[in-house]
mmCIF file of C-alpha atoms and ligand atoms in Angstrom:
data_model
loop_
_atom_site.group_PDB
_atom_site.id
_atom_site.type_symbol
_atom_site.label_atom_id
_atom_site.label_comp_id
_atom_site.label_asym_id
_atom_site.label_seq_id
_atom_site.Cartn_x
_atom_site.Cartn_y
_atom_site.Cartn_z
ATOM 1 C CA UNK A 26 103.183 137.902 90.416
ATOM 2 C CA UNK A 27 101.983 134.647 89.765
ATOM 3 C CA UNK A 28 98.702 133.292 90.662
ATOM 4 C CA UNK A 29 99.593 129.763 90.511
ATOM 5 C CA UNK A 30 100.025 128.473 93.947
ATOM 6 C CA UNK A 31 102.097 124.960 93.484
ATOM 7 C CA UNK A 32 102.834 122.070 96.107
ATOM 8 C CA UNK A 33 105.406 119.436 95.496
ATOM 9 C CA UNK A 34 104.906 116.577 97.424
ATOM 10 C CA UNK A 35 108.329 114.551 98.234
ATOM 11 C CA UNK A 36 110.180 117.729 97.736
ATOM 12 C CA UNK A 37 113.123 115.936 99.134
ATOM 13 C CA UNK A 38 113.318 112.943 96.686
ATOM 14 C CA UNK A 39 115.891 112.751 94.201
ATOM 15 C CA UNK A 40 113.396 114.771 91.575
ATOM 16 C CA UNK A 41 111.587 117.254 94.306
ATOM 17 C CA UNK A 42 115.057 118.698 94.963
ATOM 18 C CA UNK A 43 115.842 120.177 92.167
ATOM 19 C CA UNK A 44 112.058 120.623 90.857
ATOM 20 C CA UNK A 45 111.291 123.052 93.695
ATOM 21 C CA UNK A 46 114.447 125.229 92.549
ATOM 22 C CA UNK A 47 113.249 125.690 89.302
ATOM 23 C CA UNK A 48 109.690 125.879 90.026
ATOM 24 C CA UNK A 49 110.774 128.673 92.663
ATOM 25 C CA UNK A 50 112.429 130.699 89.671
ATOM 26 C CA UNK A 51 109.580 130.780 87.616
ATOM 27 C CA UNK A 52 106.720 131.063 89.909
ATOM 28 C CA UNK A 53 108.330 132.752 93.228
ATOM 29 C CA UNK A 54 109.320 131.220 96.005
ATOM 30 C CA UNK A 55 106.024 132.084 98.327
ATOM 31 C CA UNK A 56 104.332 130.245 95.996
ATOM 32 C CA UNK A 57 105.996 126.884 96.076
ATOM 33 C CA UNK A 58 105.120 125.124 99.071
ATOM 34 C CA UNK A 59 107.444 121.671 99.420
ATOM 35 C CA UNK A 60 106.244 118.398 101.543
ATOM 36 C CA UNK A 61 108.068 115.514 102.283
ATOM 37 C CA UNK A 62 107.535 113.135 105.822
ATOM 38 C CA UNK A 63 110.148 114.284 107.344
ATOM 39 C CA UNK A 64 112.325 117.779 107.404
ATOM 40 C CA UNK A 65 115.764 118.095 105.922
ATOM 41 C CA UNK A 66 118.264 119.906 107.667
ATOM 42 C CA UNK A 67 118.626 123.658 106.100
ATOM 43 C CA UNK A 68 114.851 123.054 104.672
ATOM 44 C CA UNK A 69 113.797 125.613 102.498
ATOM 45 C CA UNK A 70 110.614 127.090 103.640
ATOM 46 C CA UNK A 71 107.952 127.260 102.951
ATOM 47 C CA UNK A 72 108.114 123.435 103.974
ATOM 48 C CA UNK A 73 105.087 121.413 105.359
ATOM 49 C CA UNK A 74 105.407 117.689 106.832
ATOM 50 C CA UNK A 75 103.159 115.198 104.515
ATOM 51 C CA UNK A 76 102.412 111.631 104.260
ATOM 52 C CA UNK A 77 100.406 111.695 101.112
ATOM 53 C CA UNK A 78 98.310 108.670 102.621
ATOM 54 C CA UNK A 79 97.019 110.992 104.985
ATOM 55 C CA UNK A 80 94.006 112.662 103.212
ATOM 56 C CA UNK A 81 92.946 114.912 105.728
ATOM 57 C CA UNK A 82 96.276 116.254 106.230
ATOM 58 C CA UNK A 83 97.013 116.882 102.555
ATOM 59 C CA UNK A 84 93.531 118.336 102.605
ATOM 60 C CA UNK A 85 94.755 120.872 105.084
ATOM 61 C CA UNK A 86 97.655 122.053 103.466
ATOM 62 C CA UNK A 87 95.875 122.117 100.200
ATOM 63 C CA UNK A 88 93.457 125.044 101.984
ATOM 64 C CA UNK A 89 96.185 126.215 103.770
ATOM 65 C CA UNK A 90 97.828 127.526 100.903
ATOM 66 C CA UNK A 91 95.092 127.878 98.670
ATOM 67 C CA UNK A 92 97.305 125.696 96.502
ATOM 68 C CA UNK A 93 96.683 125.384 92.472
ATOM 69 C CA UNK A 94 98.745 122.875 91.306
ATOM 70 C CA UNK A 95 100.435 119.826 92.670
ATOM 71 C CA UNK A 96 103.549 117.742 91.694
ATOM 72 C CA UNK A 97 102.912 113.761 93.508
ATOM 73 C CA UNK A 98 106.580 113.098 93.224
ATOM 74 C CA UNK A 99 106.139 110.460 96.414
ATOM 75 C CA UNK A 100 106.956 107.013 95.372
ATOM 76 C CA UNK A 101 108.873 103.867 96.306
ATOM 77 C CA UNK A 102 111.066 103.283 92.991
ATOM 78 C CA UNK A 103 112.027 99.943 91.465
ATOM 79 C CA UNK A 104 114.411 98.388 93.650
ATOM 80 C CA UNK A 105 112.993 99.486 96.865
ATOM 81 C CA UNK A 106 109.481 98.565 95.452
ATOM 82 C CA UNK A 107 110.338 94.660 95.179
ATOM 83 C CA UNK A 108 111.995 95.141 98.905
ATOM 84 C CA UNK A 109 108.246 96.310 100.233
ATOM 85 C CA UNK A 110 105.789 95.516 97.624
ATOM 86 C CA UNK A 111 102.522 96.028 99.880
ATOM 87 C CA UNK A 112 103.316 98.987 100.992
ATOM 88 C CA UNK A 113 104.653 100.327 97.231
ATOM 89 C CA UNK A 114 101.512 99.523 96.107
ATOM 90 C CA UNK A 115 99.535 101.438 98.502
ATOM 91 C CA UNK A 116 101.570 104.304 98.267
ATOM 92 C CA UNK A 117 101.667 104.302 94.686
ATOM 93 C CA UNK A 118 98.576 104.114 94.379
ATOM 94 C CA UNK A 119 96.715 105.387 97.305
ATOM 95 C CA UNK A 120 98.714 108.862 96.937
ATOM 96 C CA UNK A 121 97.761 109.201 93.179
ATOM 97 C CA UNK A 122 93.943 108.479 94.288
ATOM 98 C CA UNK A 123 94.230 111.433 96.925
ATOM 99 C CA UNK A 124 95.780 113.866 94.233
ATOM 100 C CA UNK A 125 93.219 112.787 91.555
ATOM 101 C CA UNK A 126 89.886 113.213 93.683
ATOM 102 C CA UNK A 127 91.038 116.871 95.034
ATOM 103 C CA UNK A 128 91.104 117.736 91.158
ATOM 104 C CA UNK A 129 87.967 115.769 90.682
ATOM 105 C CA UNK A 130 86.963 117.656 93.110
ATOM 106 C CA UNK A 131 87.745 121.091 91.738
ATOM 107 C CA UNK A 132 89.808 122.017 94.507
ATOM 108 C CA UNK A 133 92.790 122.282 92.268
ATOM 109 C CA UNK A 134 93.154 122.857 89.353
ATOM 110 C CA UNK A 135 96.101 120.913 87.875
ATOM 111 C CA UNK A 136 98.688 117.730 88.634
ATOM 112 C CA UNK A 137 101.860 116.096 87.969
ATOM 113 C CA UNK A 138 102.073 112.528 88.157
ATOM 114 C CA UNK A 139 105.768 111.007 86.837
ATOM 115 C CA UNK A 140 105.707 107.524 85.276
ATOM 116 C CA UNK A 141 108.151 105.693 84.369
ATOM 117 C CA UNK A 142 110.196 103.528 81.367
ATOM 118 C CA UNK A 143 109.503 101.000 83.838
ATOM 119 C CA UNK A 144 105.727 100.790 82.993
ATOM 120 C CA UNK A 145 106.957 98.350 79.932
ATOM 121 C CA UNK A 146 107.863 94.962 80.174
ATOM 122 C CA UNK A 147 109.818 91.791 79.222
ATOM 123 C CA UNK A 148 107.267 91.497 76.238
ATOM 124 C CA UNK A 149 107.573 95.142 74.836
ATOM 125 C CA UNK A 150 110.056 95.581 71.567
ATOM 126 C CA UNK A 151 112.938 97.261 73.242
ATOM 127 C CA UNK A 152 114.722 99.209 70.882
ATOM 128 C CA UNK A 153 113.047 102.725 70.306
ATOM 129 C CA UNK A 154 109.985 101.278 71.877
ATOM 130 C CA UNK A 155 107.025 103.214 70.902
ATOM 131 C CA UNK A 156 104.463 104.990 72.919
ATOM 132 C CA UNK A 157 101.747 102.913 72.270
ATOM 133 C CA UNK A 158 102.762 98.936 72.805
ATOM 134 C CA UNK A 159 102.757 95.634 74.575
ATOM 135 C CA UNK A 160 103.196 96.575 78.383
ATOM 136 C CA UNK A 161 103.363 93.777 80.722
ATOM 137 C CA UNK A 162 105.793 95.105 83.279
ATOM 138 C CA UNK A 163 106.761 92.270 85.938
ATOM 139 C CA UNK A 164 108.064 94.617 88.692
ATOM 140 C CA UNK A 165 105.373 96.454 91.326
ATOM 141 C CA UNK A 166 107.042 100.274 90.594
ATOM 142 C CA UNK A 167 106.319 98.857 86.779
ATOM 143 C CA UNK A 168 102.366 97.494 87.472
ATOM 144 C CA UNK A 169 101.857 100.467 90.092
ATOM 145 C CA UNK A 170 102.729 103.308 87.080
ATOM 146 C CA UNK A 171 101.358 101.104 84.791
ATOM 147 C CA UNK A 172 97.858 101.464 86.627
ATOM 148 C CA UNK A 173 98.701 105.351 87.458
ATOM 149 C CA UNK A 174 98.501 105.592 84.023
ATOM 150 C CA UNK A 175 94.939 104.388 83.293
ATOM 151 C CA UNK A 176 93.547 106.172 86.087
ATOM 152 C CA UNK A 177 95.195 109.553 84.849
ATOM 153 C CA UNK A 178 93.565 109.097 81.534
ATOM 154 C CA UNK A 179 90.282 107.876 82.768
ATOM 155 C CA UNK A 180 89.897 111.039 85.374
ATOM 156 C CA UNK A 181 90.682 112.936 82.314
ATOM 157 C CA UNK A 182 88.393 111.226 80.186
ATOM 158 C CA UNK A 183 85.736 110.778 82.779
ATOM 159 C CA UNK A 184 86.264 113.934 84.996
ATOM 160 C CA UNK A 185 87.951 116.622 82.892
ATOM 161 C CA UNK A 186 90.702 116.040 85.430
ATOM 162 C CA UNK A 187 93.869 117.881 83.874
ATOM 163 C CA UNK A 188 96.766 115.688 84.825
ATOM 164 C CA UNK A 189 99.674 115.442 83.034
ATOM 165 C CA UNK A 190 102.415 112.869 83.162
ATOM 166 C CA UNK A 191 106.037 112.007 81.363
ATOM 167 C CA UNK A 192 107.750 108.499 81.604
ATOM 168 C CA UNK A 193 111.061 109.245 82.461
ATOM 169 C CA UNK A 194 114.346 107.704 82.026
ATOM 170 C CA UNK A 195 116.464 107.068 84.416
ATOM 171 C CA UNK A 196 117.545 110.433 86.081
ATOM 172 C CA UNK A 197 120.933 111.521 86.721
ATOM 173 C CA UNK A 198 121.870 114.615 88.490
ATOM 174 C CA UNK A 199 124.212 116.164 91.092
ATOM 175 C CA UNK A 200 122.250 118.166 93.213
ATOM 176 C CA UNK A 201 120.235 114.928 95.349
ATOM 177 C CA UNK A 202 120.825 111.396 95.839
ATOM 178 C CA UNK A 203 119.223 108.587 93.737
ATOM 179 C CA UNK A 204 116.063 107.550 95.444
ATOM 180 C CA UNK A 205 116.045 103.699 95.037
ATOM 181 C CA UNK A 206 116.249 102.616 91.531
ATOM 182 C CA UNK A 207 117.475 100.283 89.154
ATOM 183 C CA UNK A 208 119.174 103.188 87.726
ATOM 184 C CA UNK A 209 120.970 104.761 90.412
ATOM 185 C CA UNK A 210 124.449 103.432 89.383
ATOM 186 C CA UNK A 211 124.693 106.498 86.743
ATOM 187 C CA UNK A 212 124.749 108.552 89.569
ATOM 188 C CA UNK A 213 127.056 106.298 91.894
ATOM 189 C CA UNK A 214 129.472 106.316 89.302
ATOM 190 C CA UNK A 215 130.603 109.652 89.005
ATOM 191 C CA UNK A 216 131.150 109.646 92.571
ATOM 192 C CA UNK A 217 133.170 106.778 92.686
ATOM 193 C CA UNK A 218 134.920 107.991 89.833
ATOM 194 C CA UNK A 219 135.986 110.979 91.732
ATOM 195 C CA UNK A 220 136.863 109.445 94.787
ATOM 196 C CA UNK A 221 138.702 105.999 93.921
ATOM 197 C CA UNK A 222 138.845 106.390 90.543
ATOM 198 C CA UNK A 223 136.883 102.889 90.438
ATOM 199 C CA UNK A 224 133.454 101.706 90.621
ATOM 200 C CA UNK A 225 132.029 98.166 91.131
ATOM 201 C CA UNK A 226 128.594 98.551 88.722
ATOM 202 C CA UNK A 227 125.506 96.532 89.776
ATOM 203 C CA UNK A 228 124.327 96.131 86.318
ATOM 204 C CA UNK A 229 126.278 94.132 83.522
ATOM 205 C CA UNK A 230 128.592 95.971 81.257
ATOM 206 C CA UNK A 231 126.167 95.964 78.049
ATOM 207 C CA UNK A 232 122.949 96.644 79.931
ATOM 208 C CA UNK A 233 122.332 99.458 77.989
ATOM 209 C CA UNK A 234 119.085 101.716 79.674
ATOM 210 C CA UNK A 235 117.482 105.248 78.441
ATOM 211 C CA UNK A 236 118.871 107.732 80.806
ATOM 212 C CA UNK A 237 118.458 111.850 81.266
ATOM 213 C CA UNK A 238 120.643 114.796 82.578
ATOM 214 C CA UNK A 239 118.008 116.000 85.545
ATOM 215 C CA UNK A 240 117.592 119.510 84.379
ATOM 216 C CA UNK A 241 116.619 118.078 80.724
ATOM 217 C CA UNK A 242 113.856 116.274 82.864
ATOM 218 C CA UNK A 243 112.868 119.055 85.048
ATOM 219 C CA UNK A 244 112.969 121.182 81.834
ATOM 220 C CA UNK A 245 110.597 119.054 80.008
ATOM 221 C CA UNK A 246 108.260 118.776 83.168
ATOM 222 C CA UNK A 247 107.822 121.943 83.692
ATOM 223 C CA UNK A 248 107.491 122.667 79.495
ATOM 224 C CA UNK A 249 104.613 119.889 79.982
ATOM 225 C CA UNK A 250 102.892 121.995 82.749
ATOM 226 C CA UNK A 251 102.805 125.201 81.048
ATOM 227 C CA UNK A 252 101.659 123.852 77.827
ATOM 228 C CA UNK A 253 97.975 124.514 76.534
ATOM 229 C CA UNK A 254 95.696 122.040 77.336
ATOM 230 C CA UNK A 255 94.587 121.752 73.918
ATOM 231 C CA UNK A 256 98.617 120.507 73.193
ATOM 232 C CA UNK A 257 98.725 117.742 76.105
ATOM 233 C CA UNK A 258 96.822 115.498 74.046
ATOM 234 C CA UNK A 259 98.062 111.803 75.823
ATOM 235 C CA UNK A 260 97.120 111.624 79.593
ATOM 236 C CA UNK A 261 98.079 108.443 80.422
ATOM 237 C CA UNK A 262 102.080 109.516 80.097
ATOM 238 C CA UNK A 263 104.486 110.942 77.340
ATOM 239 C CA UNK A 264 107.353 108.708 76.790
ATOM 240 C CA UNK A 265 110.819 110.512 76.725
ATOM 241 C CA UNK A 266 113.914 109.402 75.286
ATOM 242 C CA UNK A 267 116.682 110.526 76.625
ATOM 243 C CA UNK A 268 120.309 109.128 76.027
ATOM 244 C CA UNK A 269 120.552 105.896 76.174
ATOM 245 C CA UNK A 270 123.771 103.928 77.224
ATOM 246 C CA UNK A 271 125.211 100.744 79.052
ATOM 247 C CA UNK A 272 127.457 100.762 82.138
ATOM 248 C CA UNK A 273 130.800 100.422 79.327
ATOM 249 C CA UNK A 274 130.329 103.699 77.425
ATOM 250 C CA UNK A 275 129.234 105.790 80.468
ATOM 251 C CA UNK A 276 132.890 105.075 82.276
ATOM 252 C CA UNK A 277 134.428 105.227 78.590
ATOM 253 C CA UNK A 278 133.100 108.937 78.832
ATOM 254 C CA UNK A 279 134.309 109.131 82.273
ATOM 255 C CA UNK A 280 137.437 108.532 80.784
ATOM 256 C CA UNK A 281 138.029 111.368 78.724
ATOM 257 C CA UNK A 282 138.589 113.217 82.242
ATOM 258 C CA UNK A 283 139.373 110.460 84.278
ATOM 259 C CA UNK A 284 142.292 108.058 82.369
ATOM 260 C CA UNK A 285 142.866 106.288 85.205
ATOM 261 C CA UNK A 286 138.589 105.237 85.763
ATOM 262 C CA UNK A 287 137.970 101.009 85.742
ATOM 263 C CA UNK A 288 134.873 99.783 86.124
ATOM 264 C CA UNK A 289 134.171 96.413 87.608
ATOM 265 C CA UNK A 290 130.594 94.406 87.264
ATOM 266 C CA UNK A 291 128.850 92.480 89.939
ATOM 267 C CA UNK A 292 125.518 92.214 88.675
ATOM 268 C CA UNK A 293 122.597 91.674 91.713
ATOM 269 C CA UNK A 294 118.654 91.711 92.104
ATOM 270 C CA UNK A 295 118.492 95.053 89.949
ATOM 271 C CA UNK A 296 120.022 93.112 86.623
ATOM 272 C CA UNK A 297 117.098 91.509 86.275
ATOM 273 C CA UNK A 298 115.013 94.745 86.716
ATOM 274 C CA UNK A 299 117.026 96.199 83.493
ATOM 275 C CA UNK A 300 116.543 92.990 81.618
ATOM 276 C CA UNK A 301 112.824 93.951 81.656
ATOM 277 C CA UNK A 302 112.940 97.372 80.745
ATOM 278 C CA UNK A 303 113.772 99.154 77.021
ATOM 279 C CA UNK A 304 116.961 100.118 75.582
ATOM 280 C CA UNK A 305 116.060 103.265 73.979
ATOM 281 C CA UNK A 306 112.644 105.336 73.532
ATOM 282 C CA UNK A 307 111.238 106.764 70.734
ATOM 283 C CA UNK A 308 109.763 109.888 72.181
ATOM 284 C CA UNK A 309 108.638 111.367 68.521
ATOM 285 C CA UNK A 310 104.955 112.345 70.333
ATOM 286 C CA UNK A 311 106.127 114.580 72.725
ATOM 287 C CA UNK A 312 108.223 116.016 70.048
ATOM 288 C CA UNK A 313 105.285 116.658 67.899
ATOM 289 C CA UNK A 314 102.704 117.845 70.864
ATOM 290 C CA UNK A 315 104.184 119.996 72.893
ATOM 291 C CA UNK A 316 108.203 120.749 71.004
ATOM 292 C CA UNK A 317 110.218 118.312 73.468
ATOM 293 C CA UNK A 318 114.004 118.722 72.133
ATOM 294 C CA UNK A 319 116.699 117.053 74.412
ATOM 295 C CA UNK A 320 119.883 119.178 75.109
ATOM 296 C CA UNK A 321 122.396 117.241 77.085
ATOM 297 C CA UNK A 322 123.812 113.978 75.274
ATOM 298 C CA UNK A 323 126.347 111.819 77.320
ATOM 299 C CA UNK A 324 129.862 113.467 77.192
ATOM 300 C CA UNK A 325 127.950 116.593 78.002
ATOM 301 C CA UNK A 326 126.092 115.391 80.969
ATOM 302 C CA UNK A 327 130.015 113.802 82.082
ATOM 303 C CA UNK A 328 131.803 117.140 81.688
ATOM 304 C CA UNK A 329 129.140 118.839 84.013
ATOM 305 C CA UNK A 330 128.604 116.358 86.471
ATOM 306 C CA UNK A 331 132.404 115.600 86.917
ATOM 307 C CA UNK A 332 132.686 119.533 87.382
ATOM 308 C CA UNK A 333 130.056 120.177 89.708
ATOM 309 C CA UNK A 334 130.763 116.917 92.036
ATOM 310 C CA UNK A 335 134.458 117.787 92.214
HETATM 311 C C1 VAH B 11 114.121 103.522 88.978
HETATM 312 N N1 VAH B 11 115.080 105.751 88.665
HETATM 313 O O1 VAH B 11 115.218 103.081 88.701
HETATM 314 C C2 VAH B 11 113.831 104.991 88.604
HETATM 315 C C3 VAH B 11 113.267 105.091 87.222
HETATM 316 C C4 VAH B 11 113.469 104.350 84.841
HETATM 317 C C5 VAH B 11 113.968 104.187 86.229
HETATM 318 O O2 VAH B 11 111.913 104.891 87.212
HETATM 319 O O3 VAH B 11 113.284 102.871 89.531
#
């Protein structure tokens, strides 16, 4: 039985979703308590309602459930971010200050914060970018994970806090909805594909973007969290790689199942989003630290999402 009592807060995001079912298989159901703000219909229990901005609340559940661990998966992503930047930035960051001061605290014991490939910038080498580099991101999700990151590291440094953090890709998966990002149309797309056999793509044809299967991501979170401490030697955030691919070879991959699949391109607000972000990631640190390998590749991550939406 474990003794690890874990809460995942935005259990109904894109990410929570499919988080809290693996996180049920390895540590028993009991023990995973999910938050969001509001309830889903058929919510798994046990299921608590949470605005993360609400201290005392969190506070509550925290002793509640005598809770261990926590997963801050609440966010406002990219595109939403620029809709509602004030209120981005204070949940961004307000959230990650209530997490970080119950560990500071001692009243748990360890967290997971996500970043993001969107913490670099306009300025940062884009091609395998490295994990240390110029980061100027120009987009509030960017500067609000780009500041997560420092405070992780300096409660580490400073507090012994043991947070631990991965940049992801952009995440595609058929188990949730996107939750607002630049690089939801790799989920869209497979949709479309299977219902008109066309999709209209918000980005440009050759905006190529490092992208991940979801249970590679979950995979690797949950691989983070259950590495020695001694292993997890960056707490700002591990860059991950990924596949990376443009809007063209994703549909040419549709292809191979779906002949008939054309893609159209009506580039809006998000293109210039992309333009600011990396190509590809060189991810060779969380290789070395703690074994990351990546399974799915593209066609892979096609075959299985085209079977399981259909
Ligand atoms: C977004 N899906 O598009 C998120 C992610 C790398 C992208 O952070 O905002």
């Amino acid at each position: 039985m474990s003794t690890e009592r874990i809460l995942i807060i935005g259990s109904n995001g894109q990410i929570g979703l499919e988080l809290a079912e693996s996180l049920r298989v390895n540590y028993g159901s009991e023990n995973v308590i999910c938050s969001d703000v509001r309830k889903m219909d058929h919510q798994i229990e046990p299921f608590e309602i949470l605005d993360i901005l609400d201290k005392n609340r969190l506070l509550e559940i925290v002793n509640k459930y005598k809770i261990t661990q926590v997963y801050l998966l609440a966010a406002l992503l990219s595109a939403t971010a620029e809709k509602n930047p004030k209120f981005a930035w204070d949940l961004n960051m307000n959230g990650l200050f209530h997490v970080l001061d119950l560990a500071k605290e001692g009243i748990i014991k360890k967290i997971y914060w996500p970043s993001s490939i969107a913490v670099f910038g306009p300025t940062t080498p884009r091609l395998l970018t490295p994990q240390y580099t110029v980061m100027e991101p120009n987009t509030i999700y960017g500067i609000s994970k780009q500041a997560g990151e420092r405070y992780c590291e300096y409660y580490h440094q400073k507090y012994g806090v043991d947070v631990r953090s991965i940049r992801y890709p952009g995440l595609i998966g058929w188990k949730s909805a996107p939750g607002g990002g630049t690089t939801d149309y790799a989920v869209h797309i497979y949709h479309e594909a299977l219902k008109n056999k066309t999709y209209e793509c918000f980005l440009s044809a050759e905006t190529a973007l490092p992208m991940m299967y979801m249970p590679d991501a979950i995979r690797a979170t949950i691989e983070l969290m259950q590495s020695p401490a001694e292993k997890v030697k960056i707490r700002s955030s591990y860059n991950l790689a990924g596949i990376s691919f443009n809007p063209e070879q994703i549909a040419a991959s549709i292809r191979k199942h779906i002949p008939a699949f054309t893609i159209t391109y009506k580039p809006d607000f998000r293109q210039a989003i992309a333009d600011s972000w990396p190509q590809s990631i060189n991810d060779e640190h969380a290789s070395k630290d703690w074994g990351w390998k990546l399974e799915y590749d593209l066609d892979a991550m096609t075959q299985v999402m085209l079977d399981n939406l259909a």
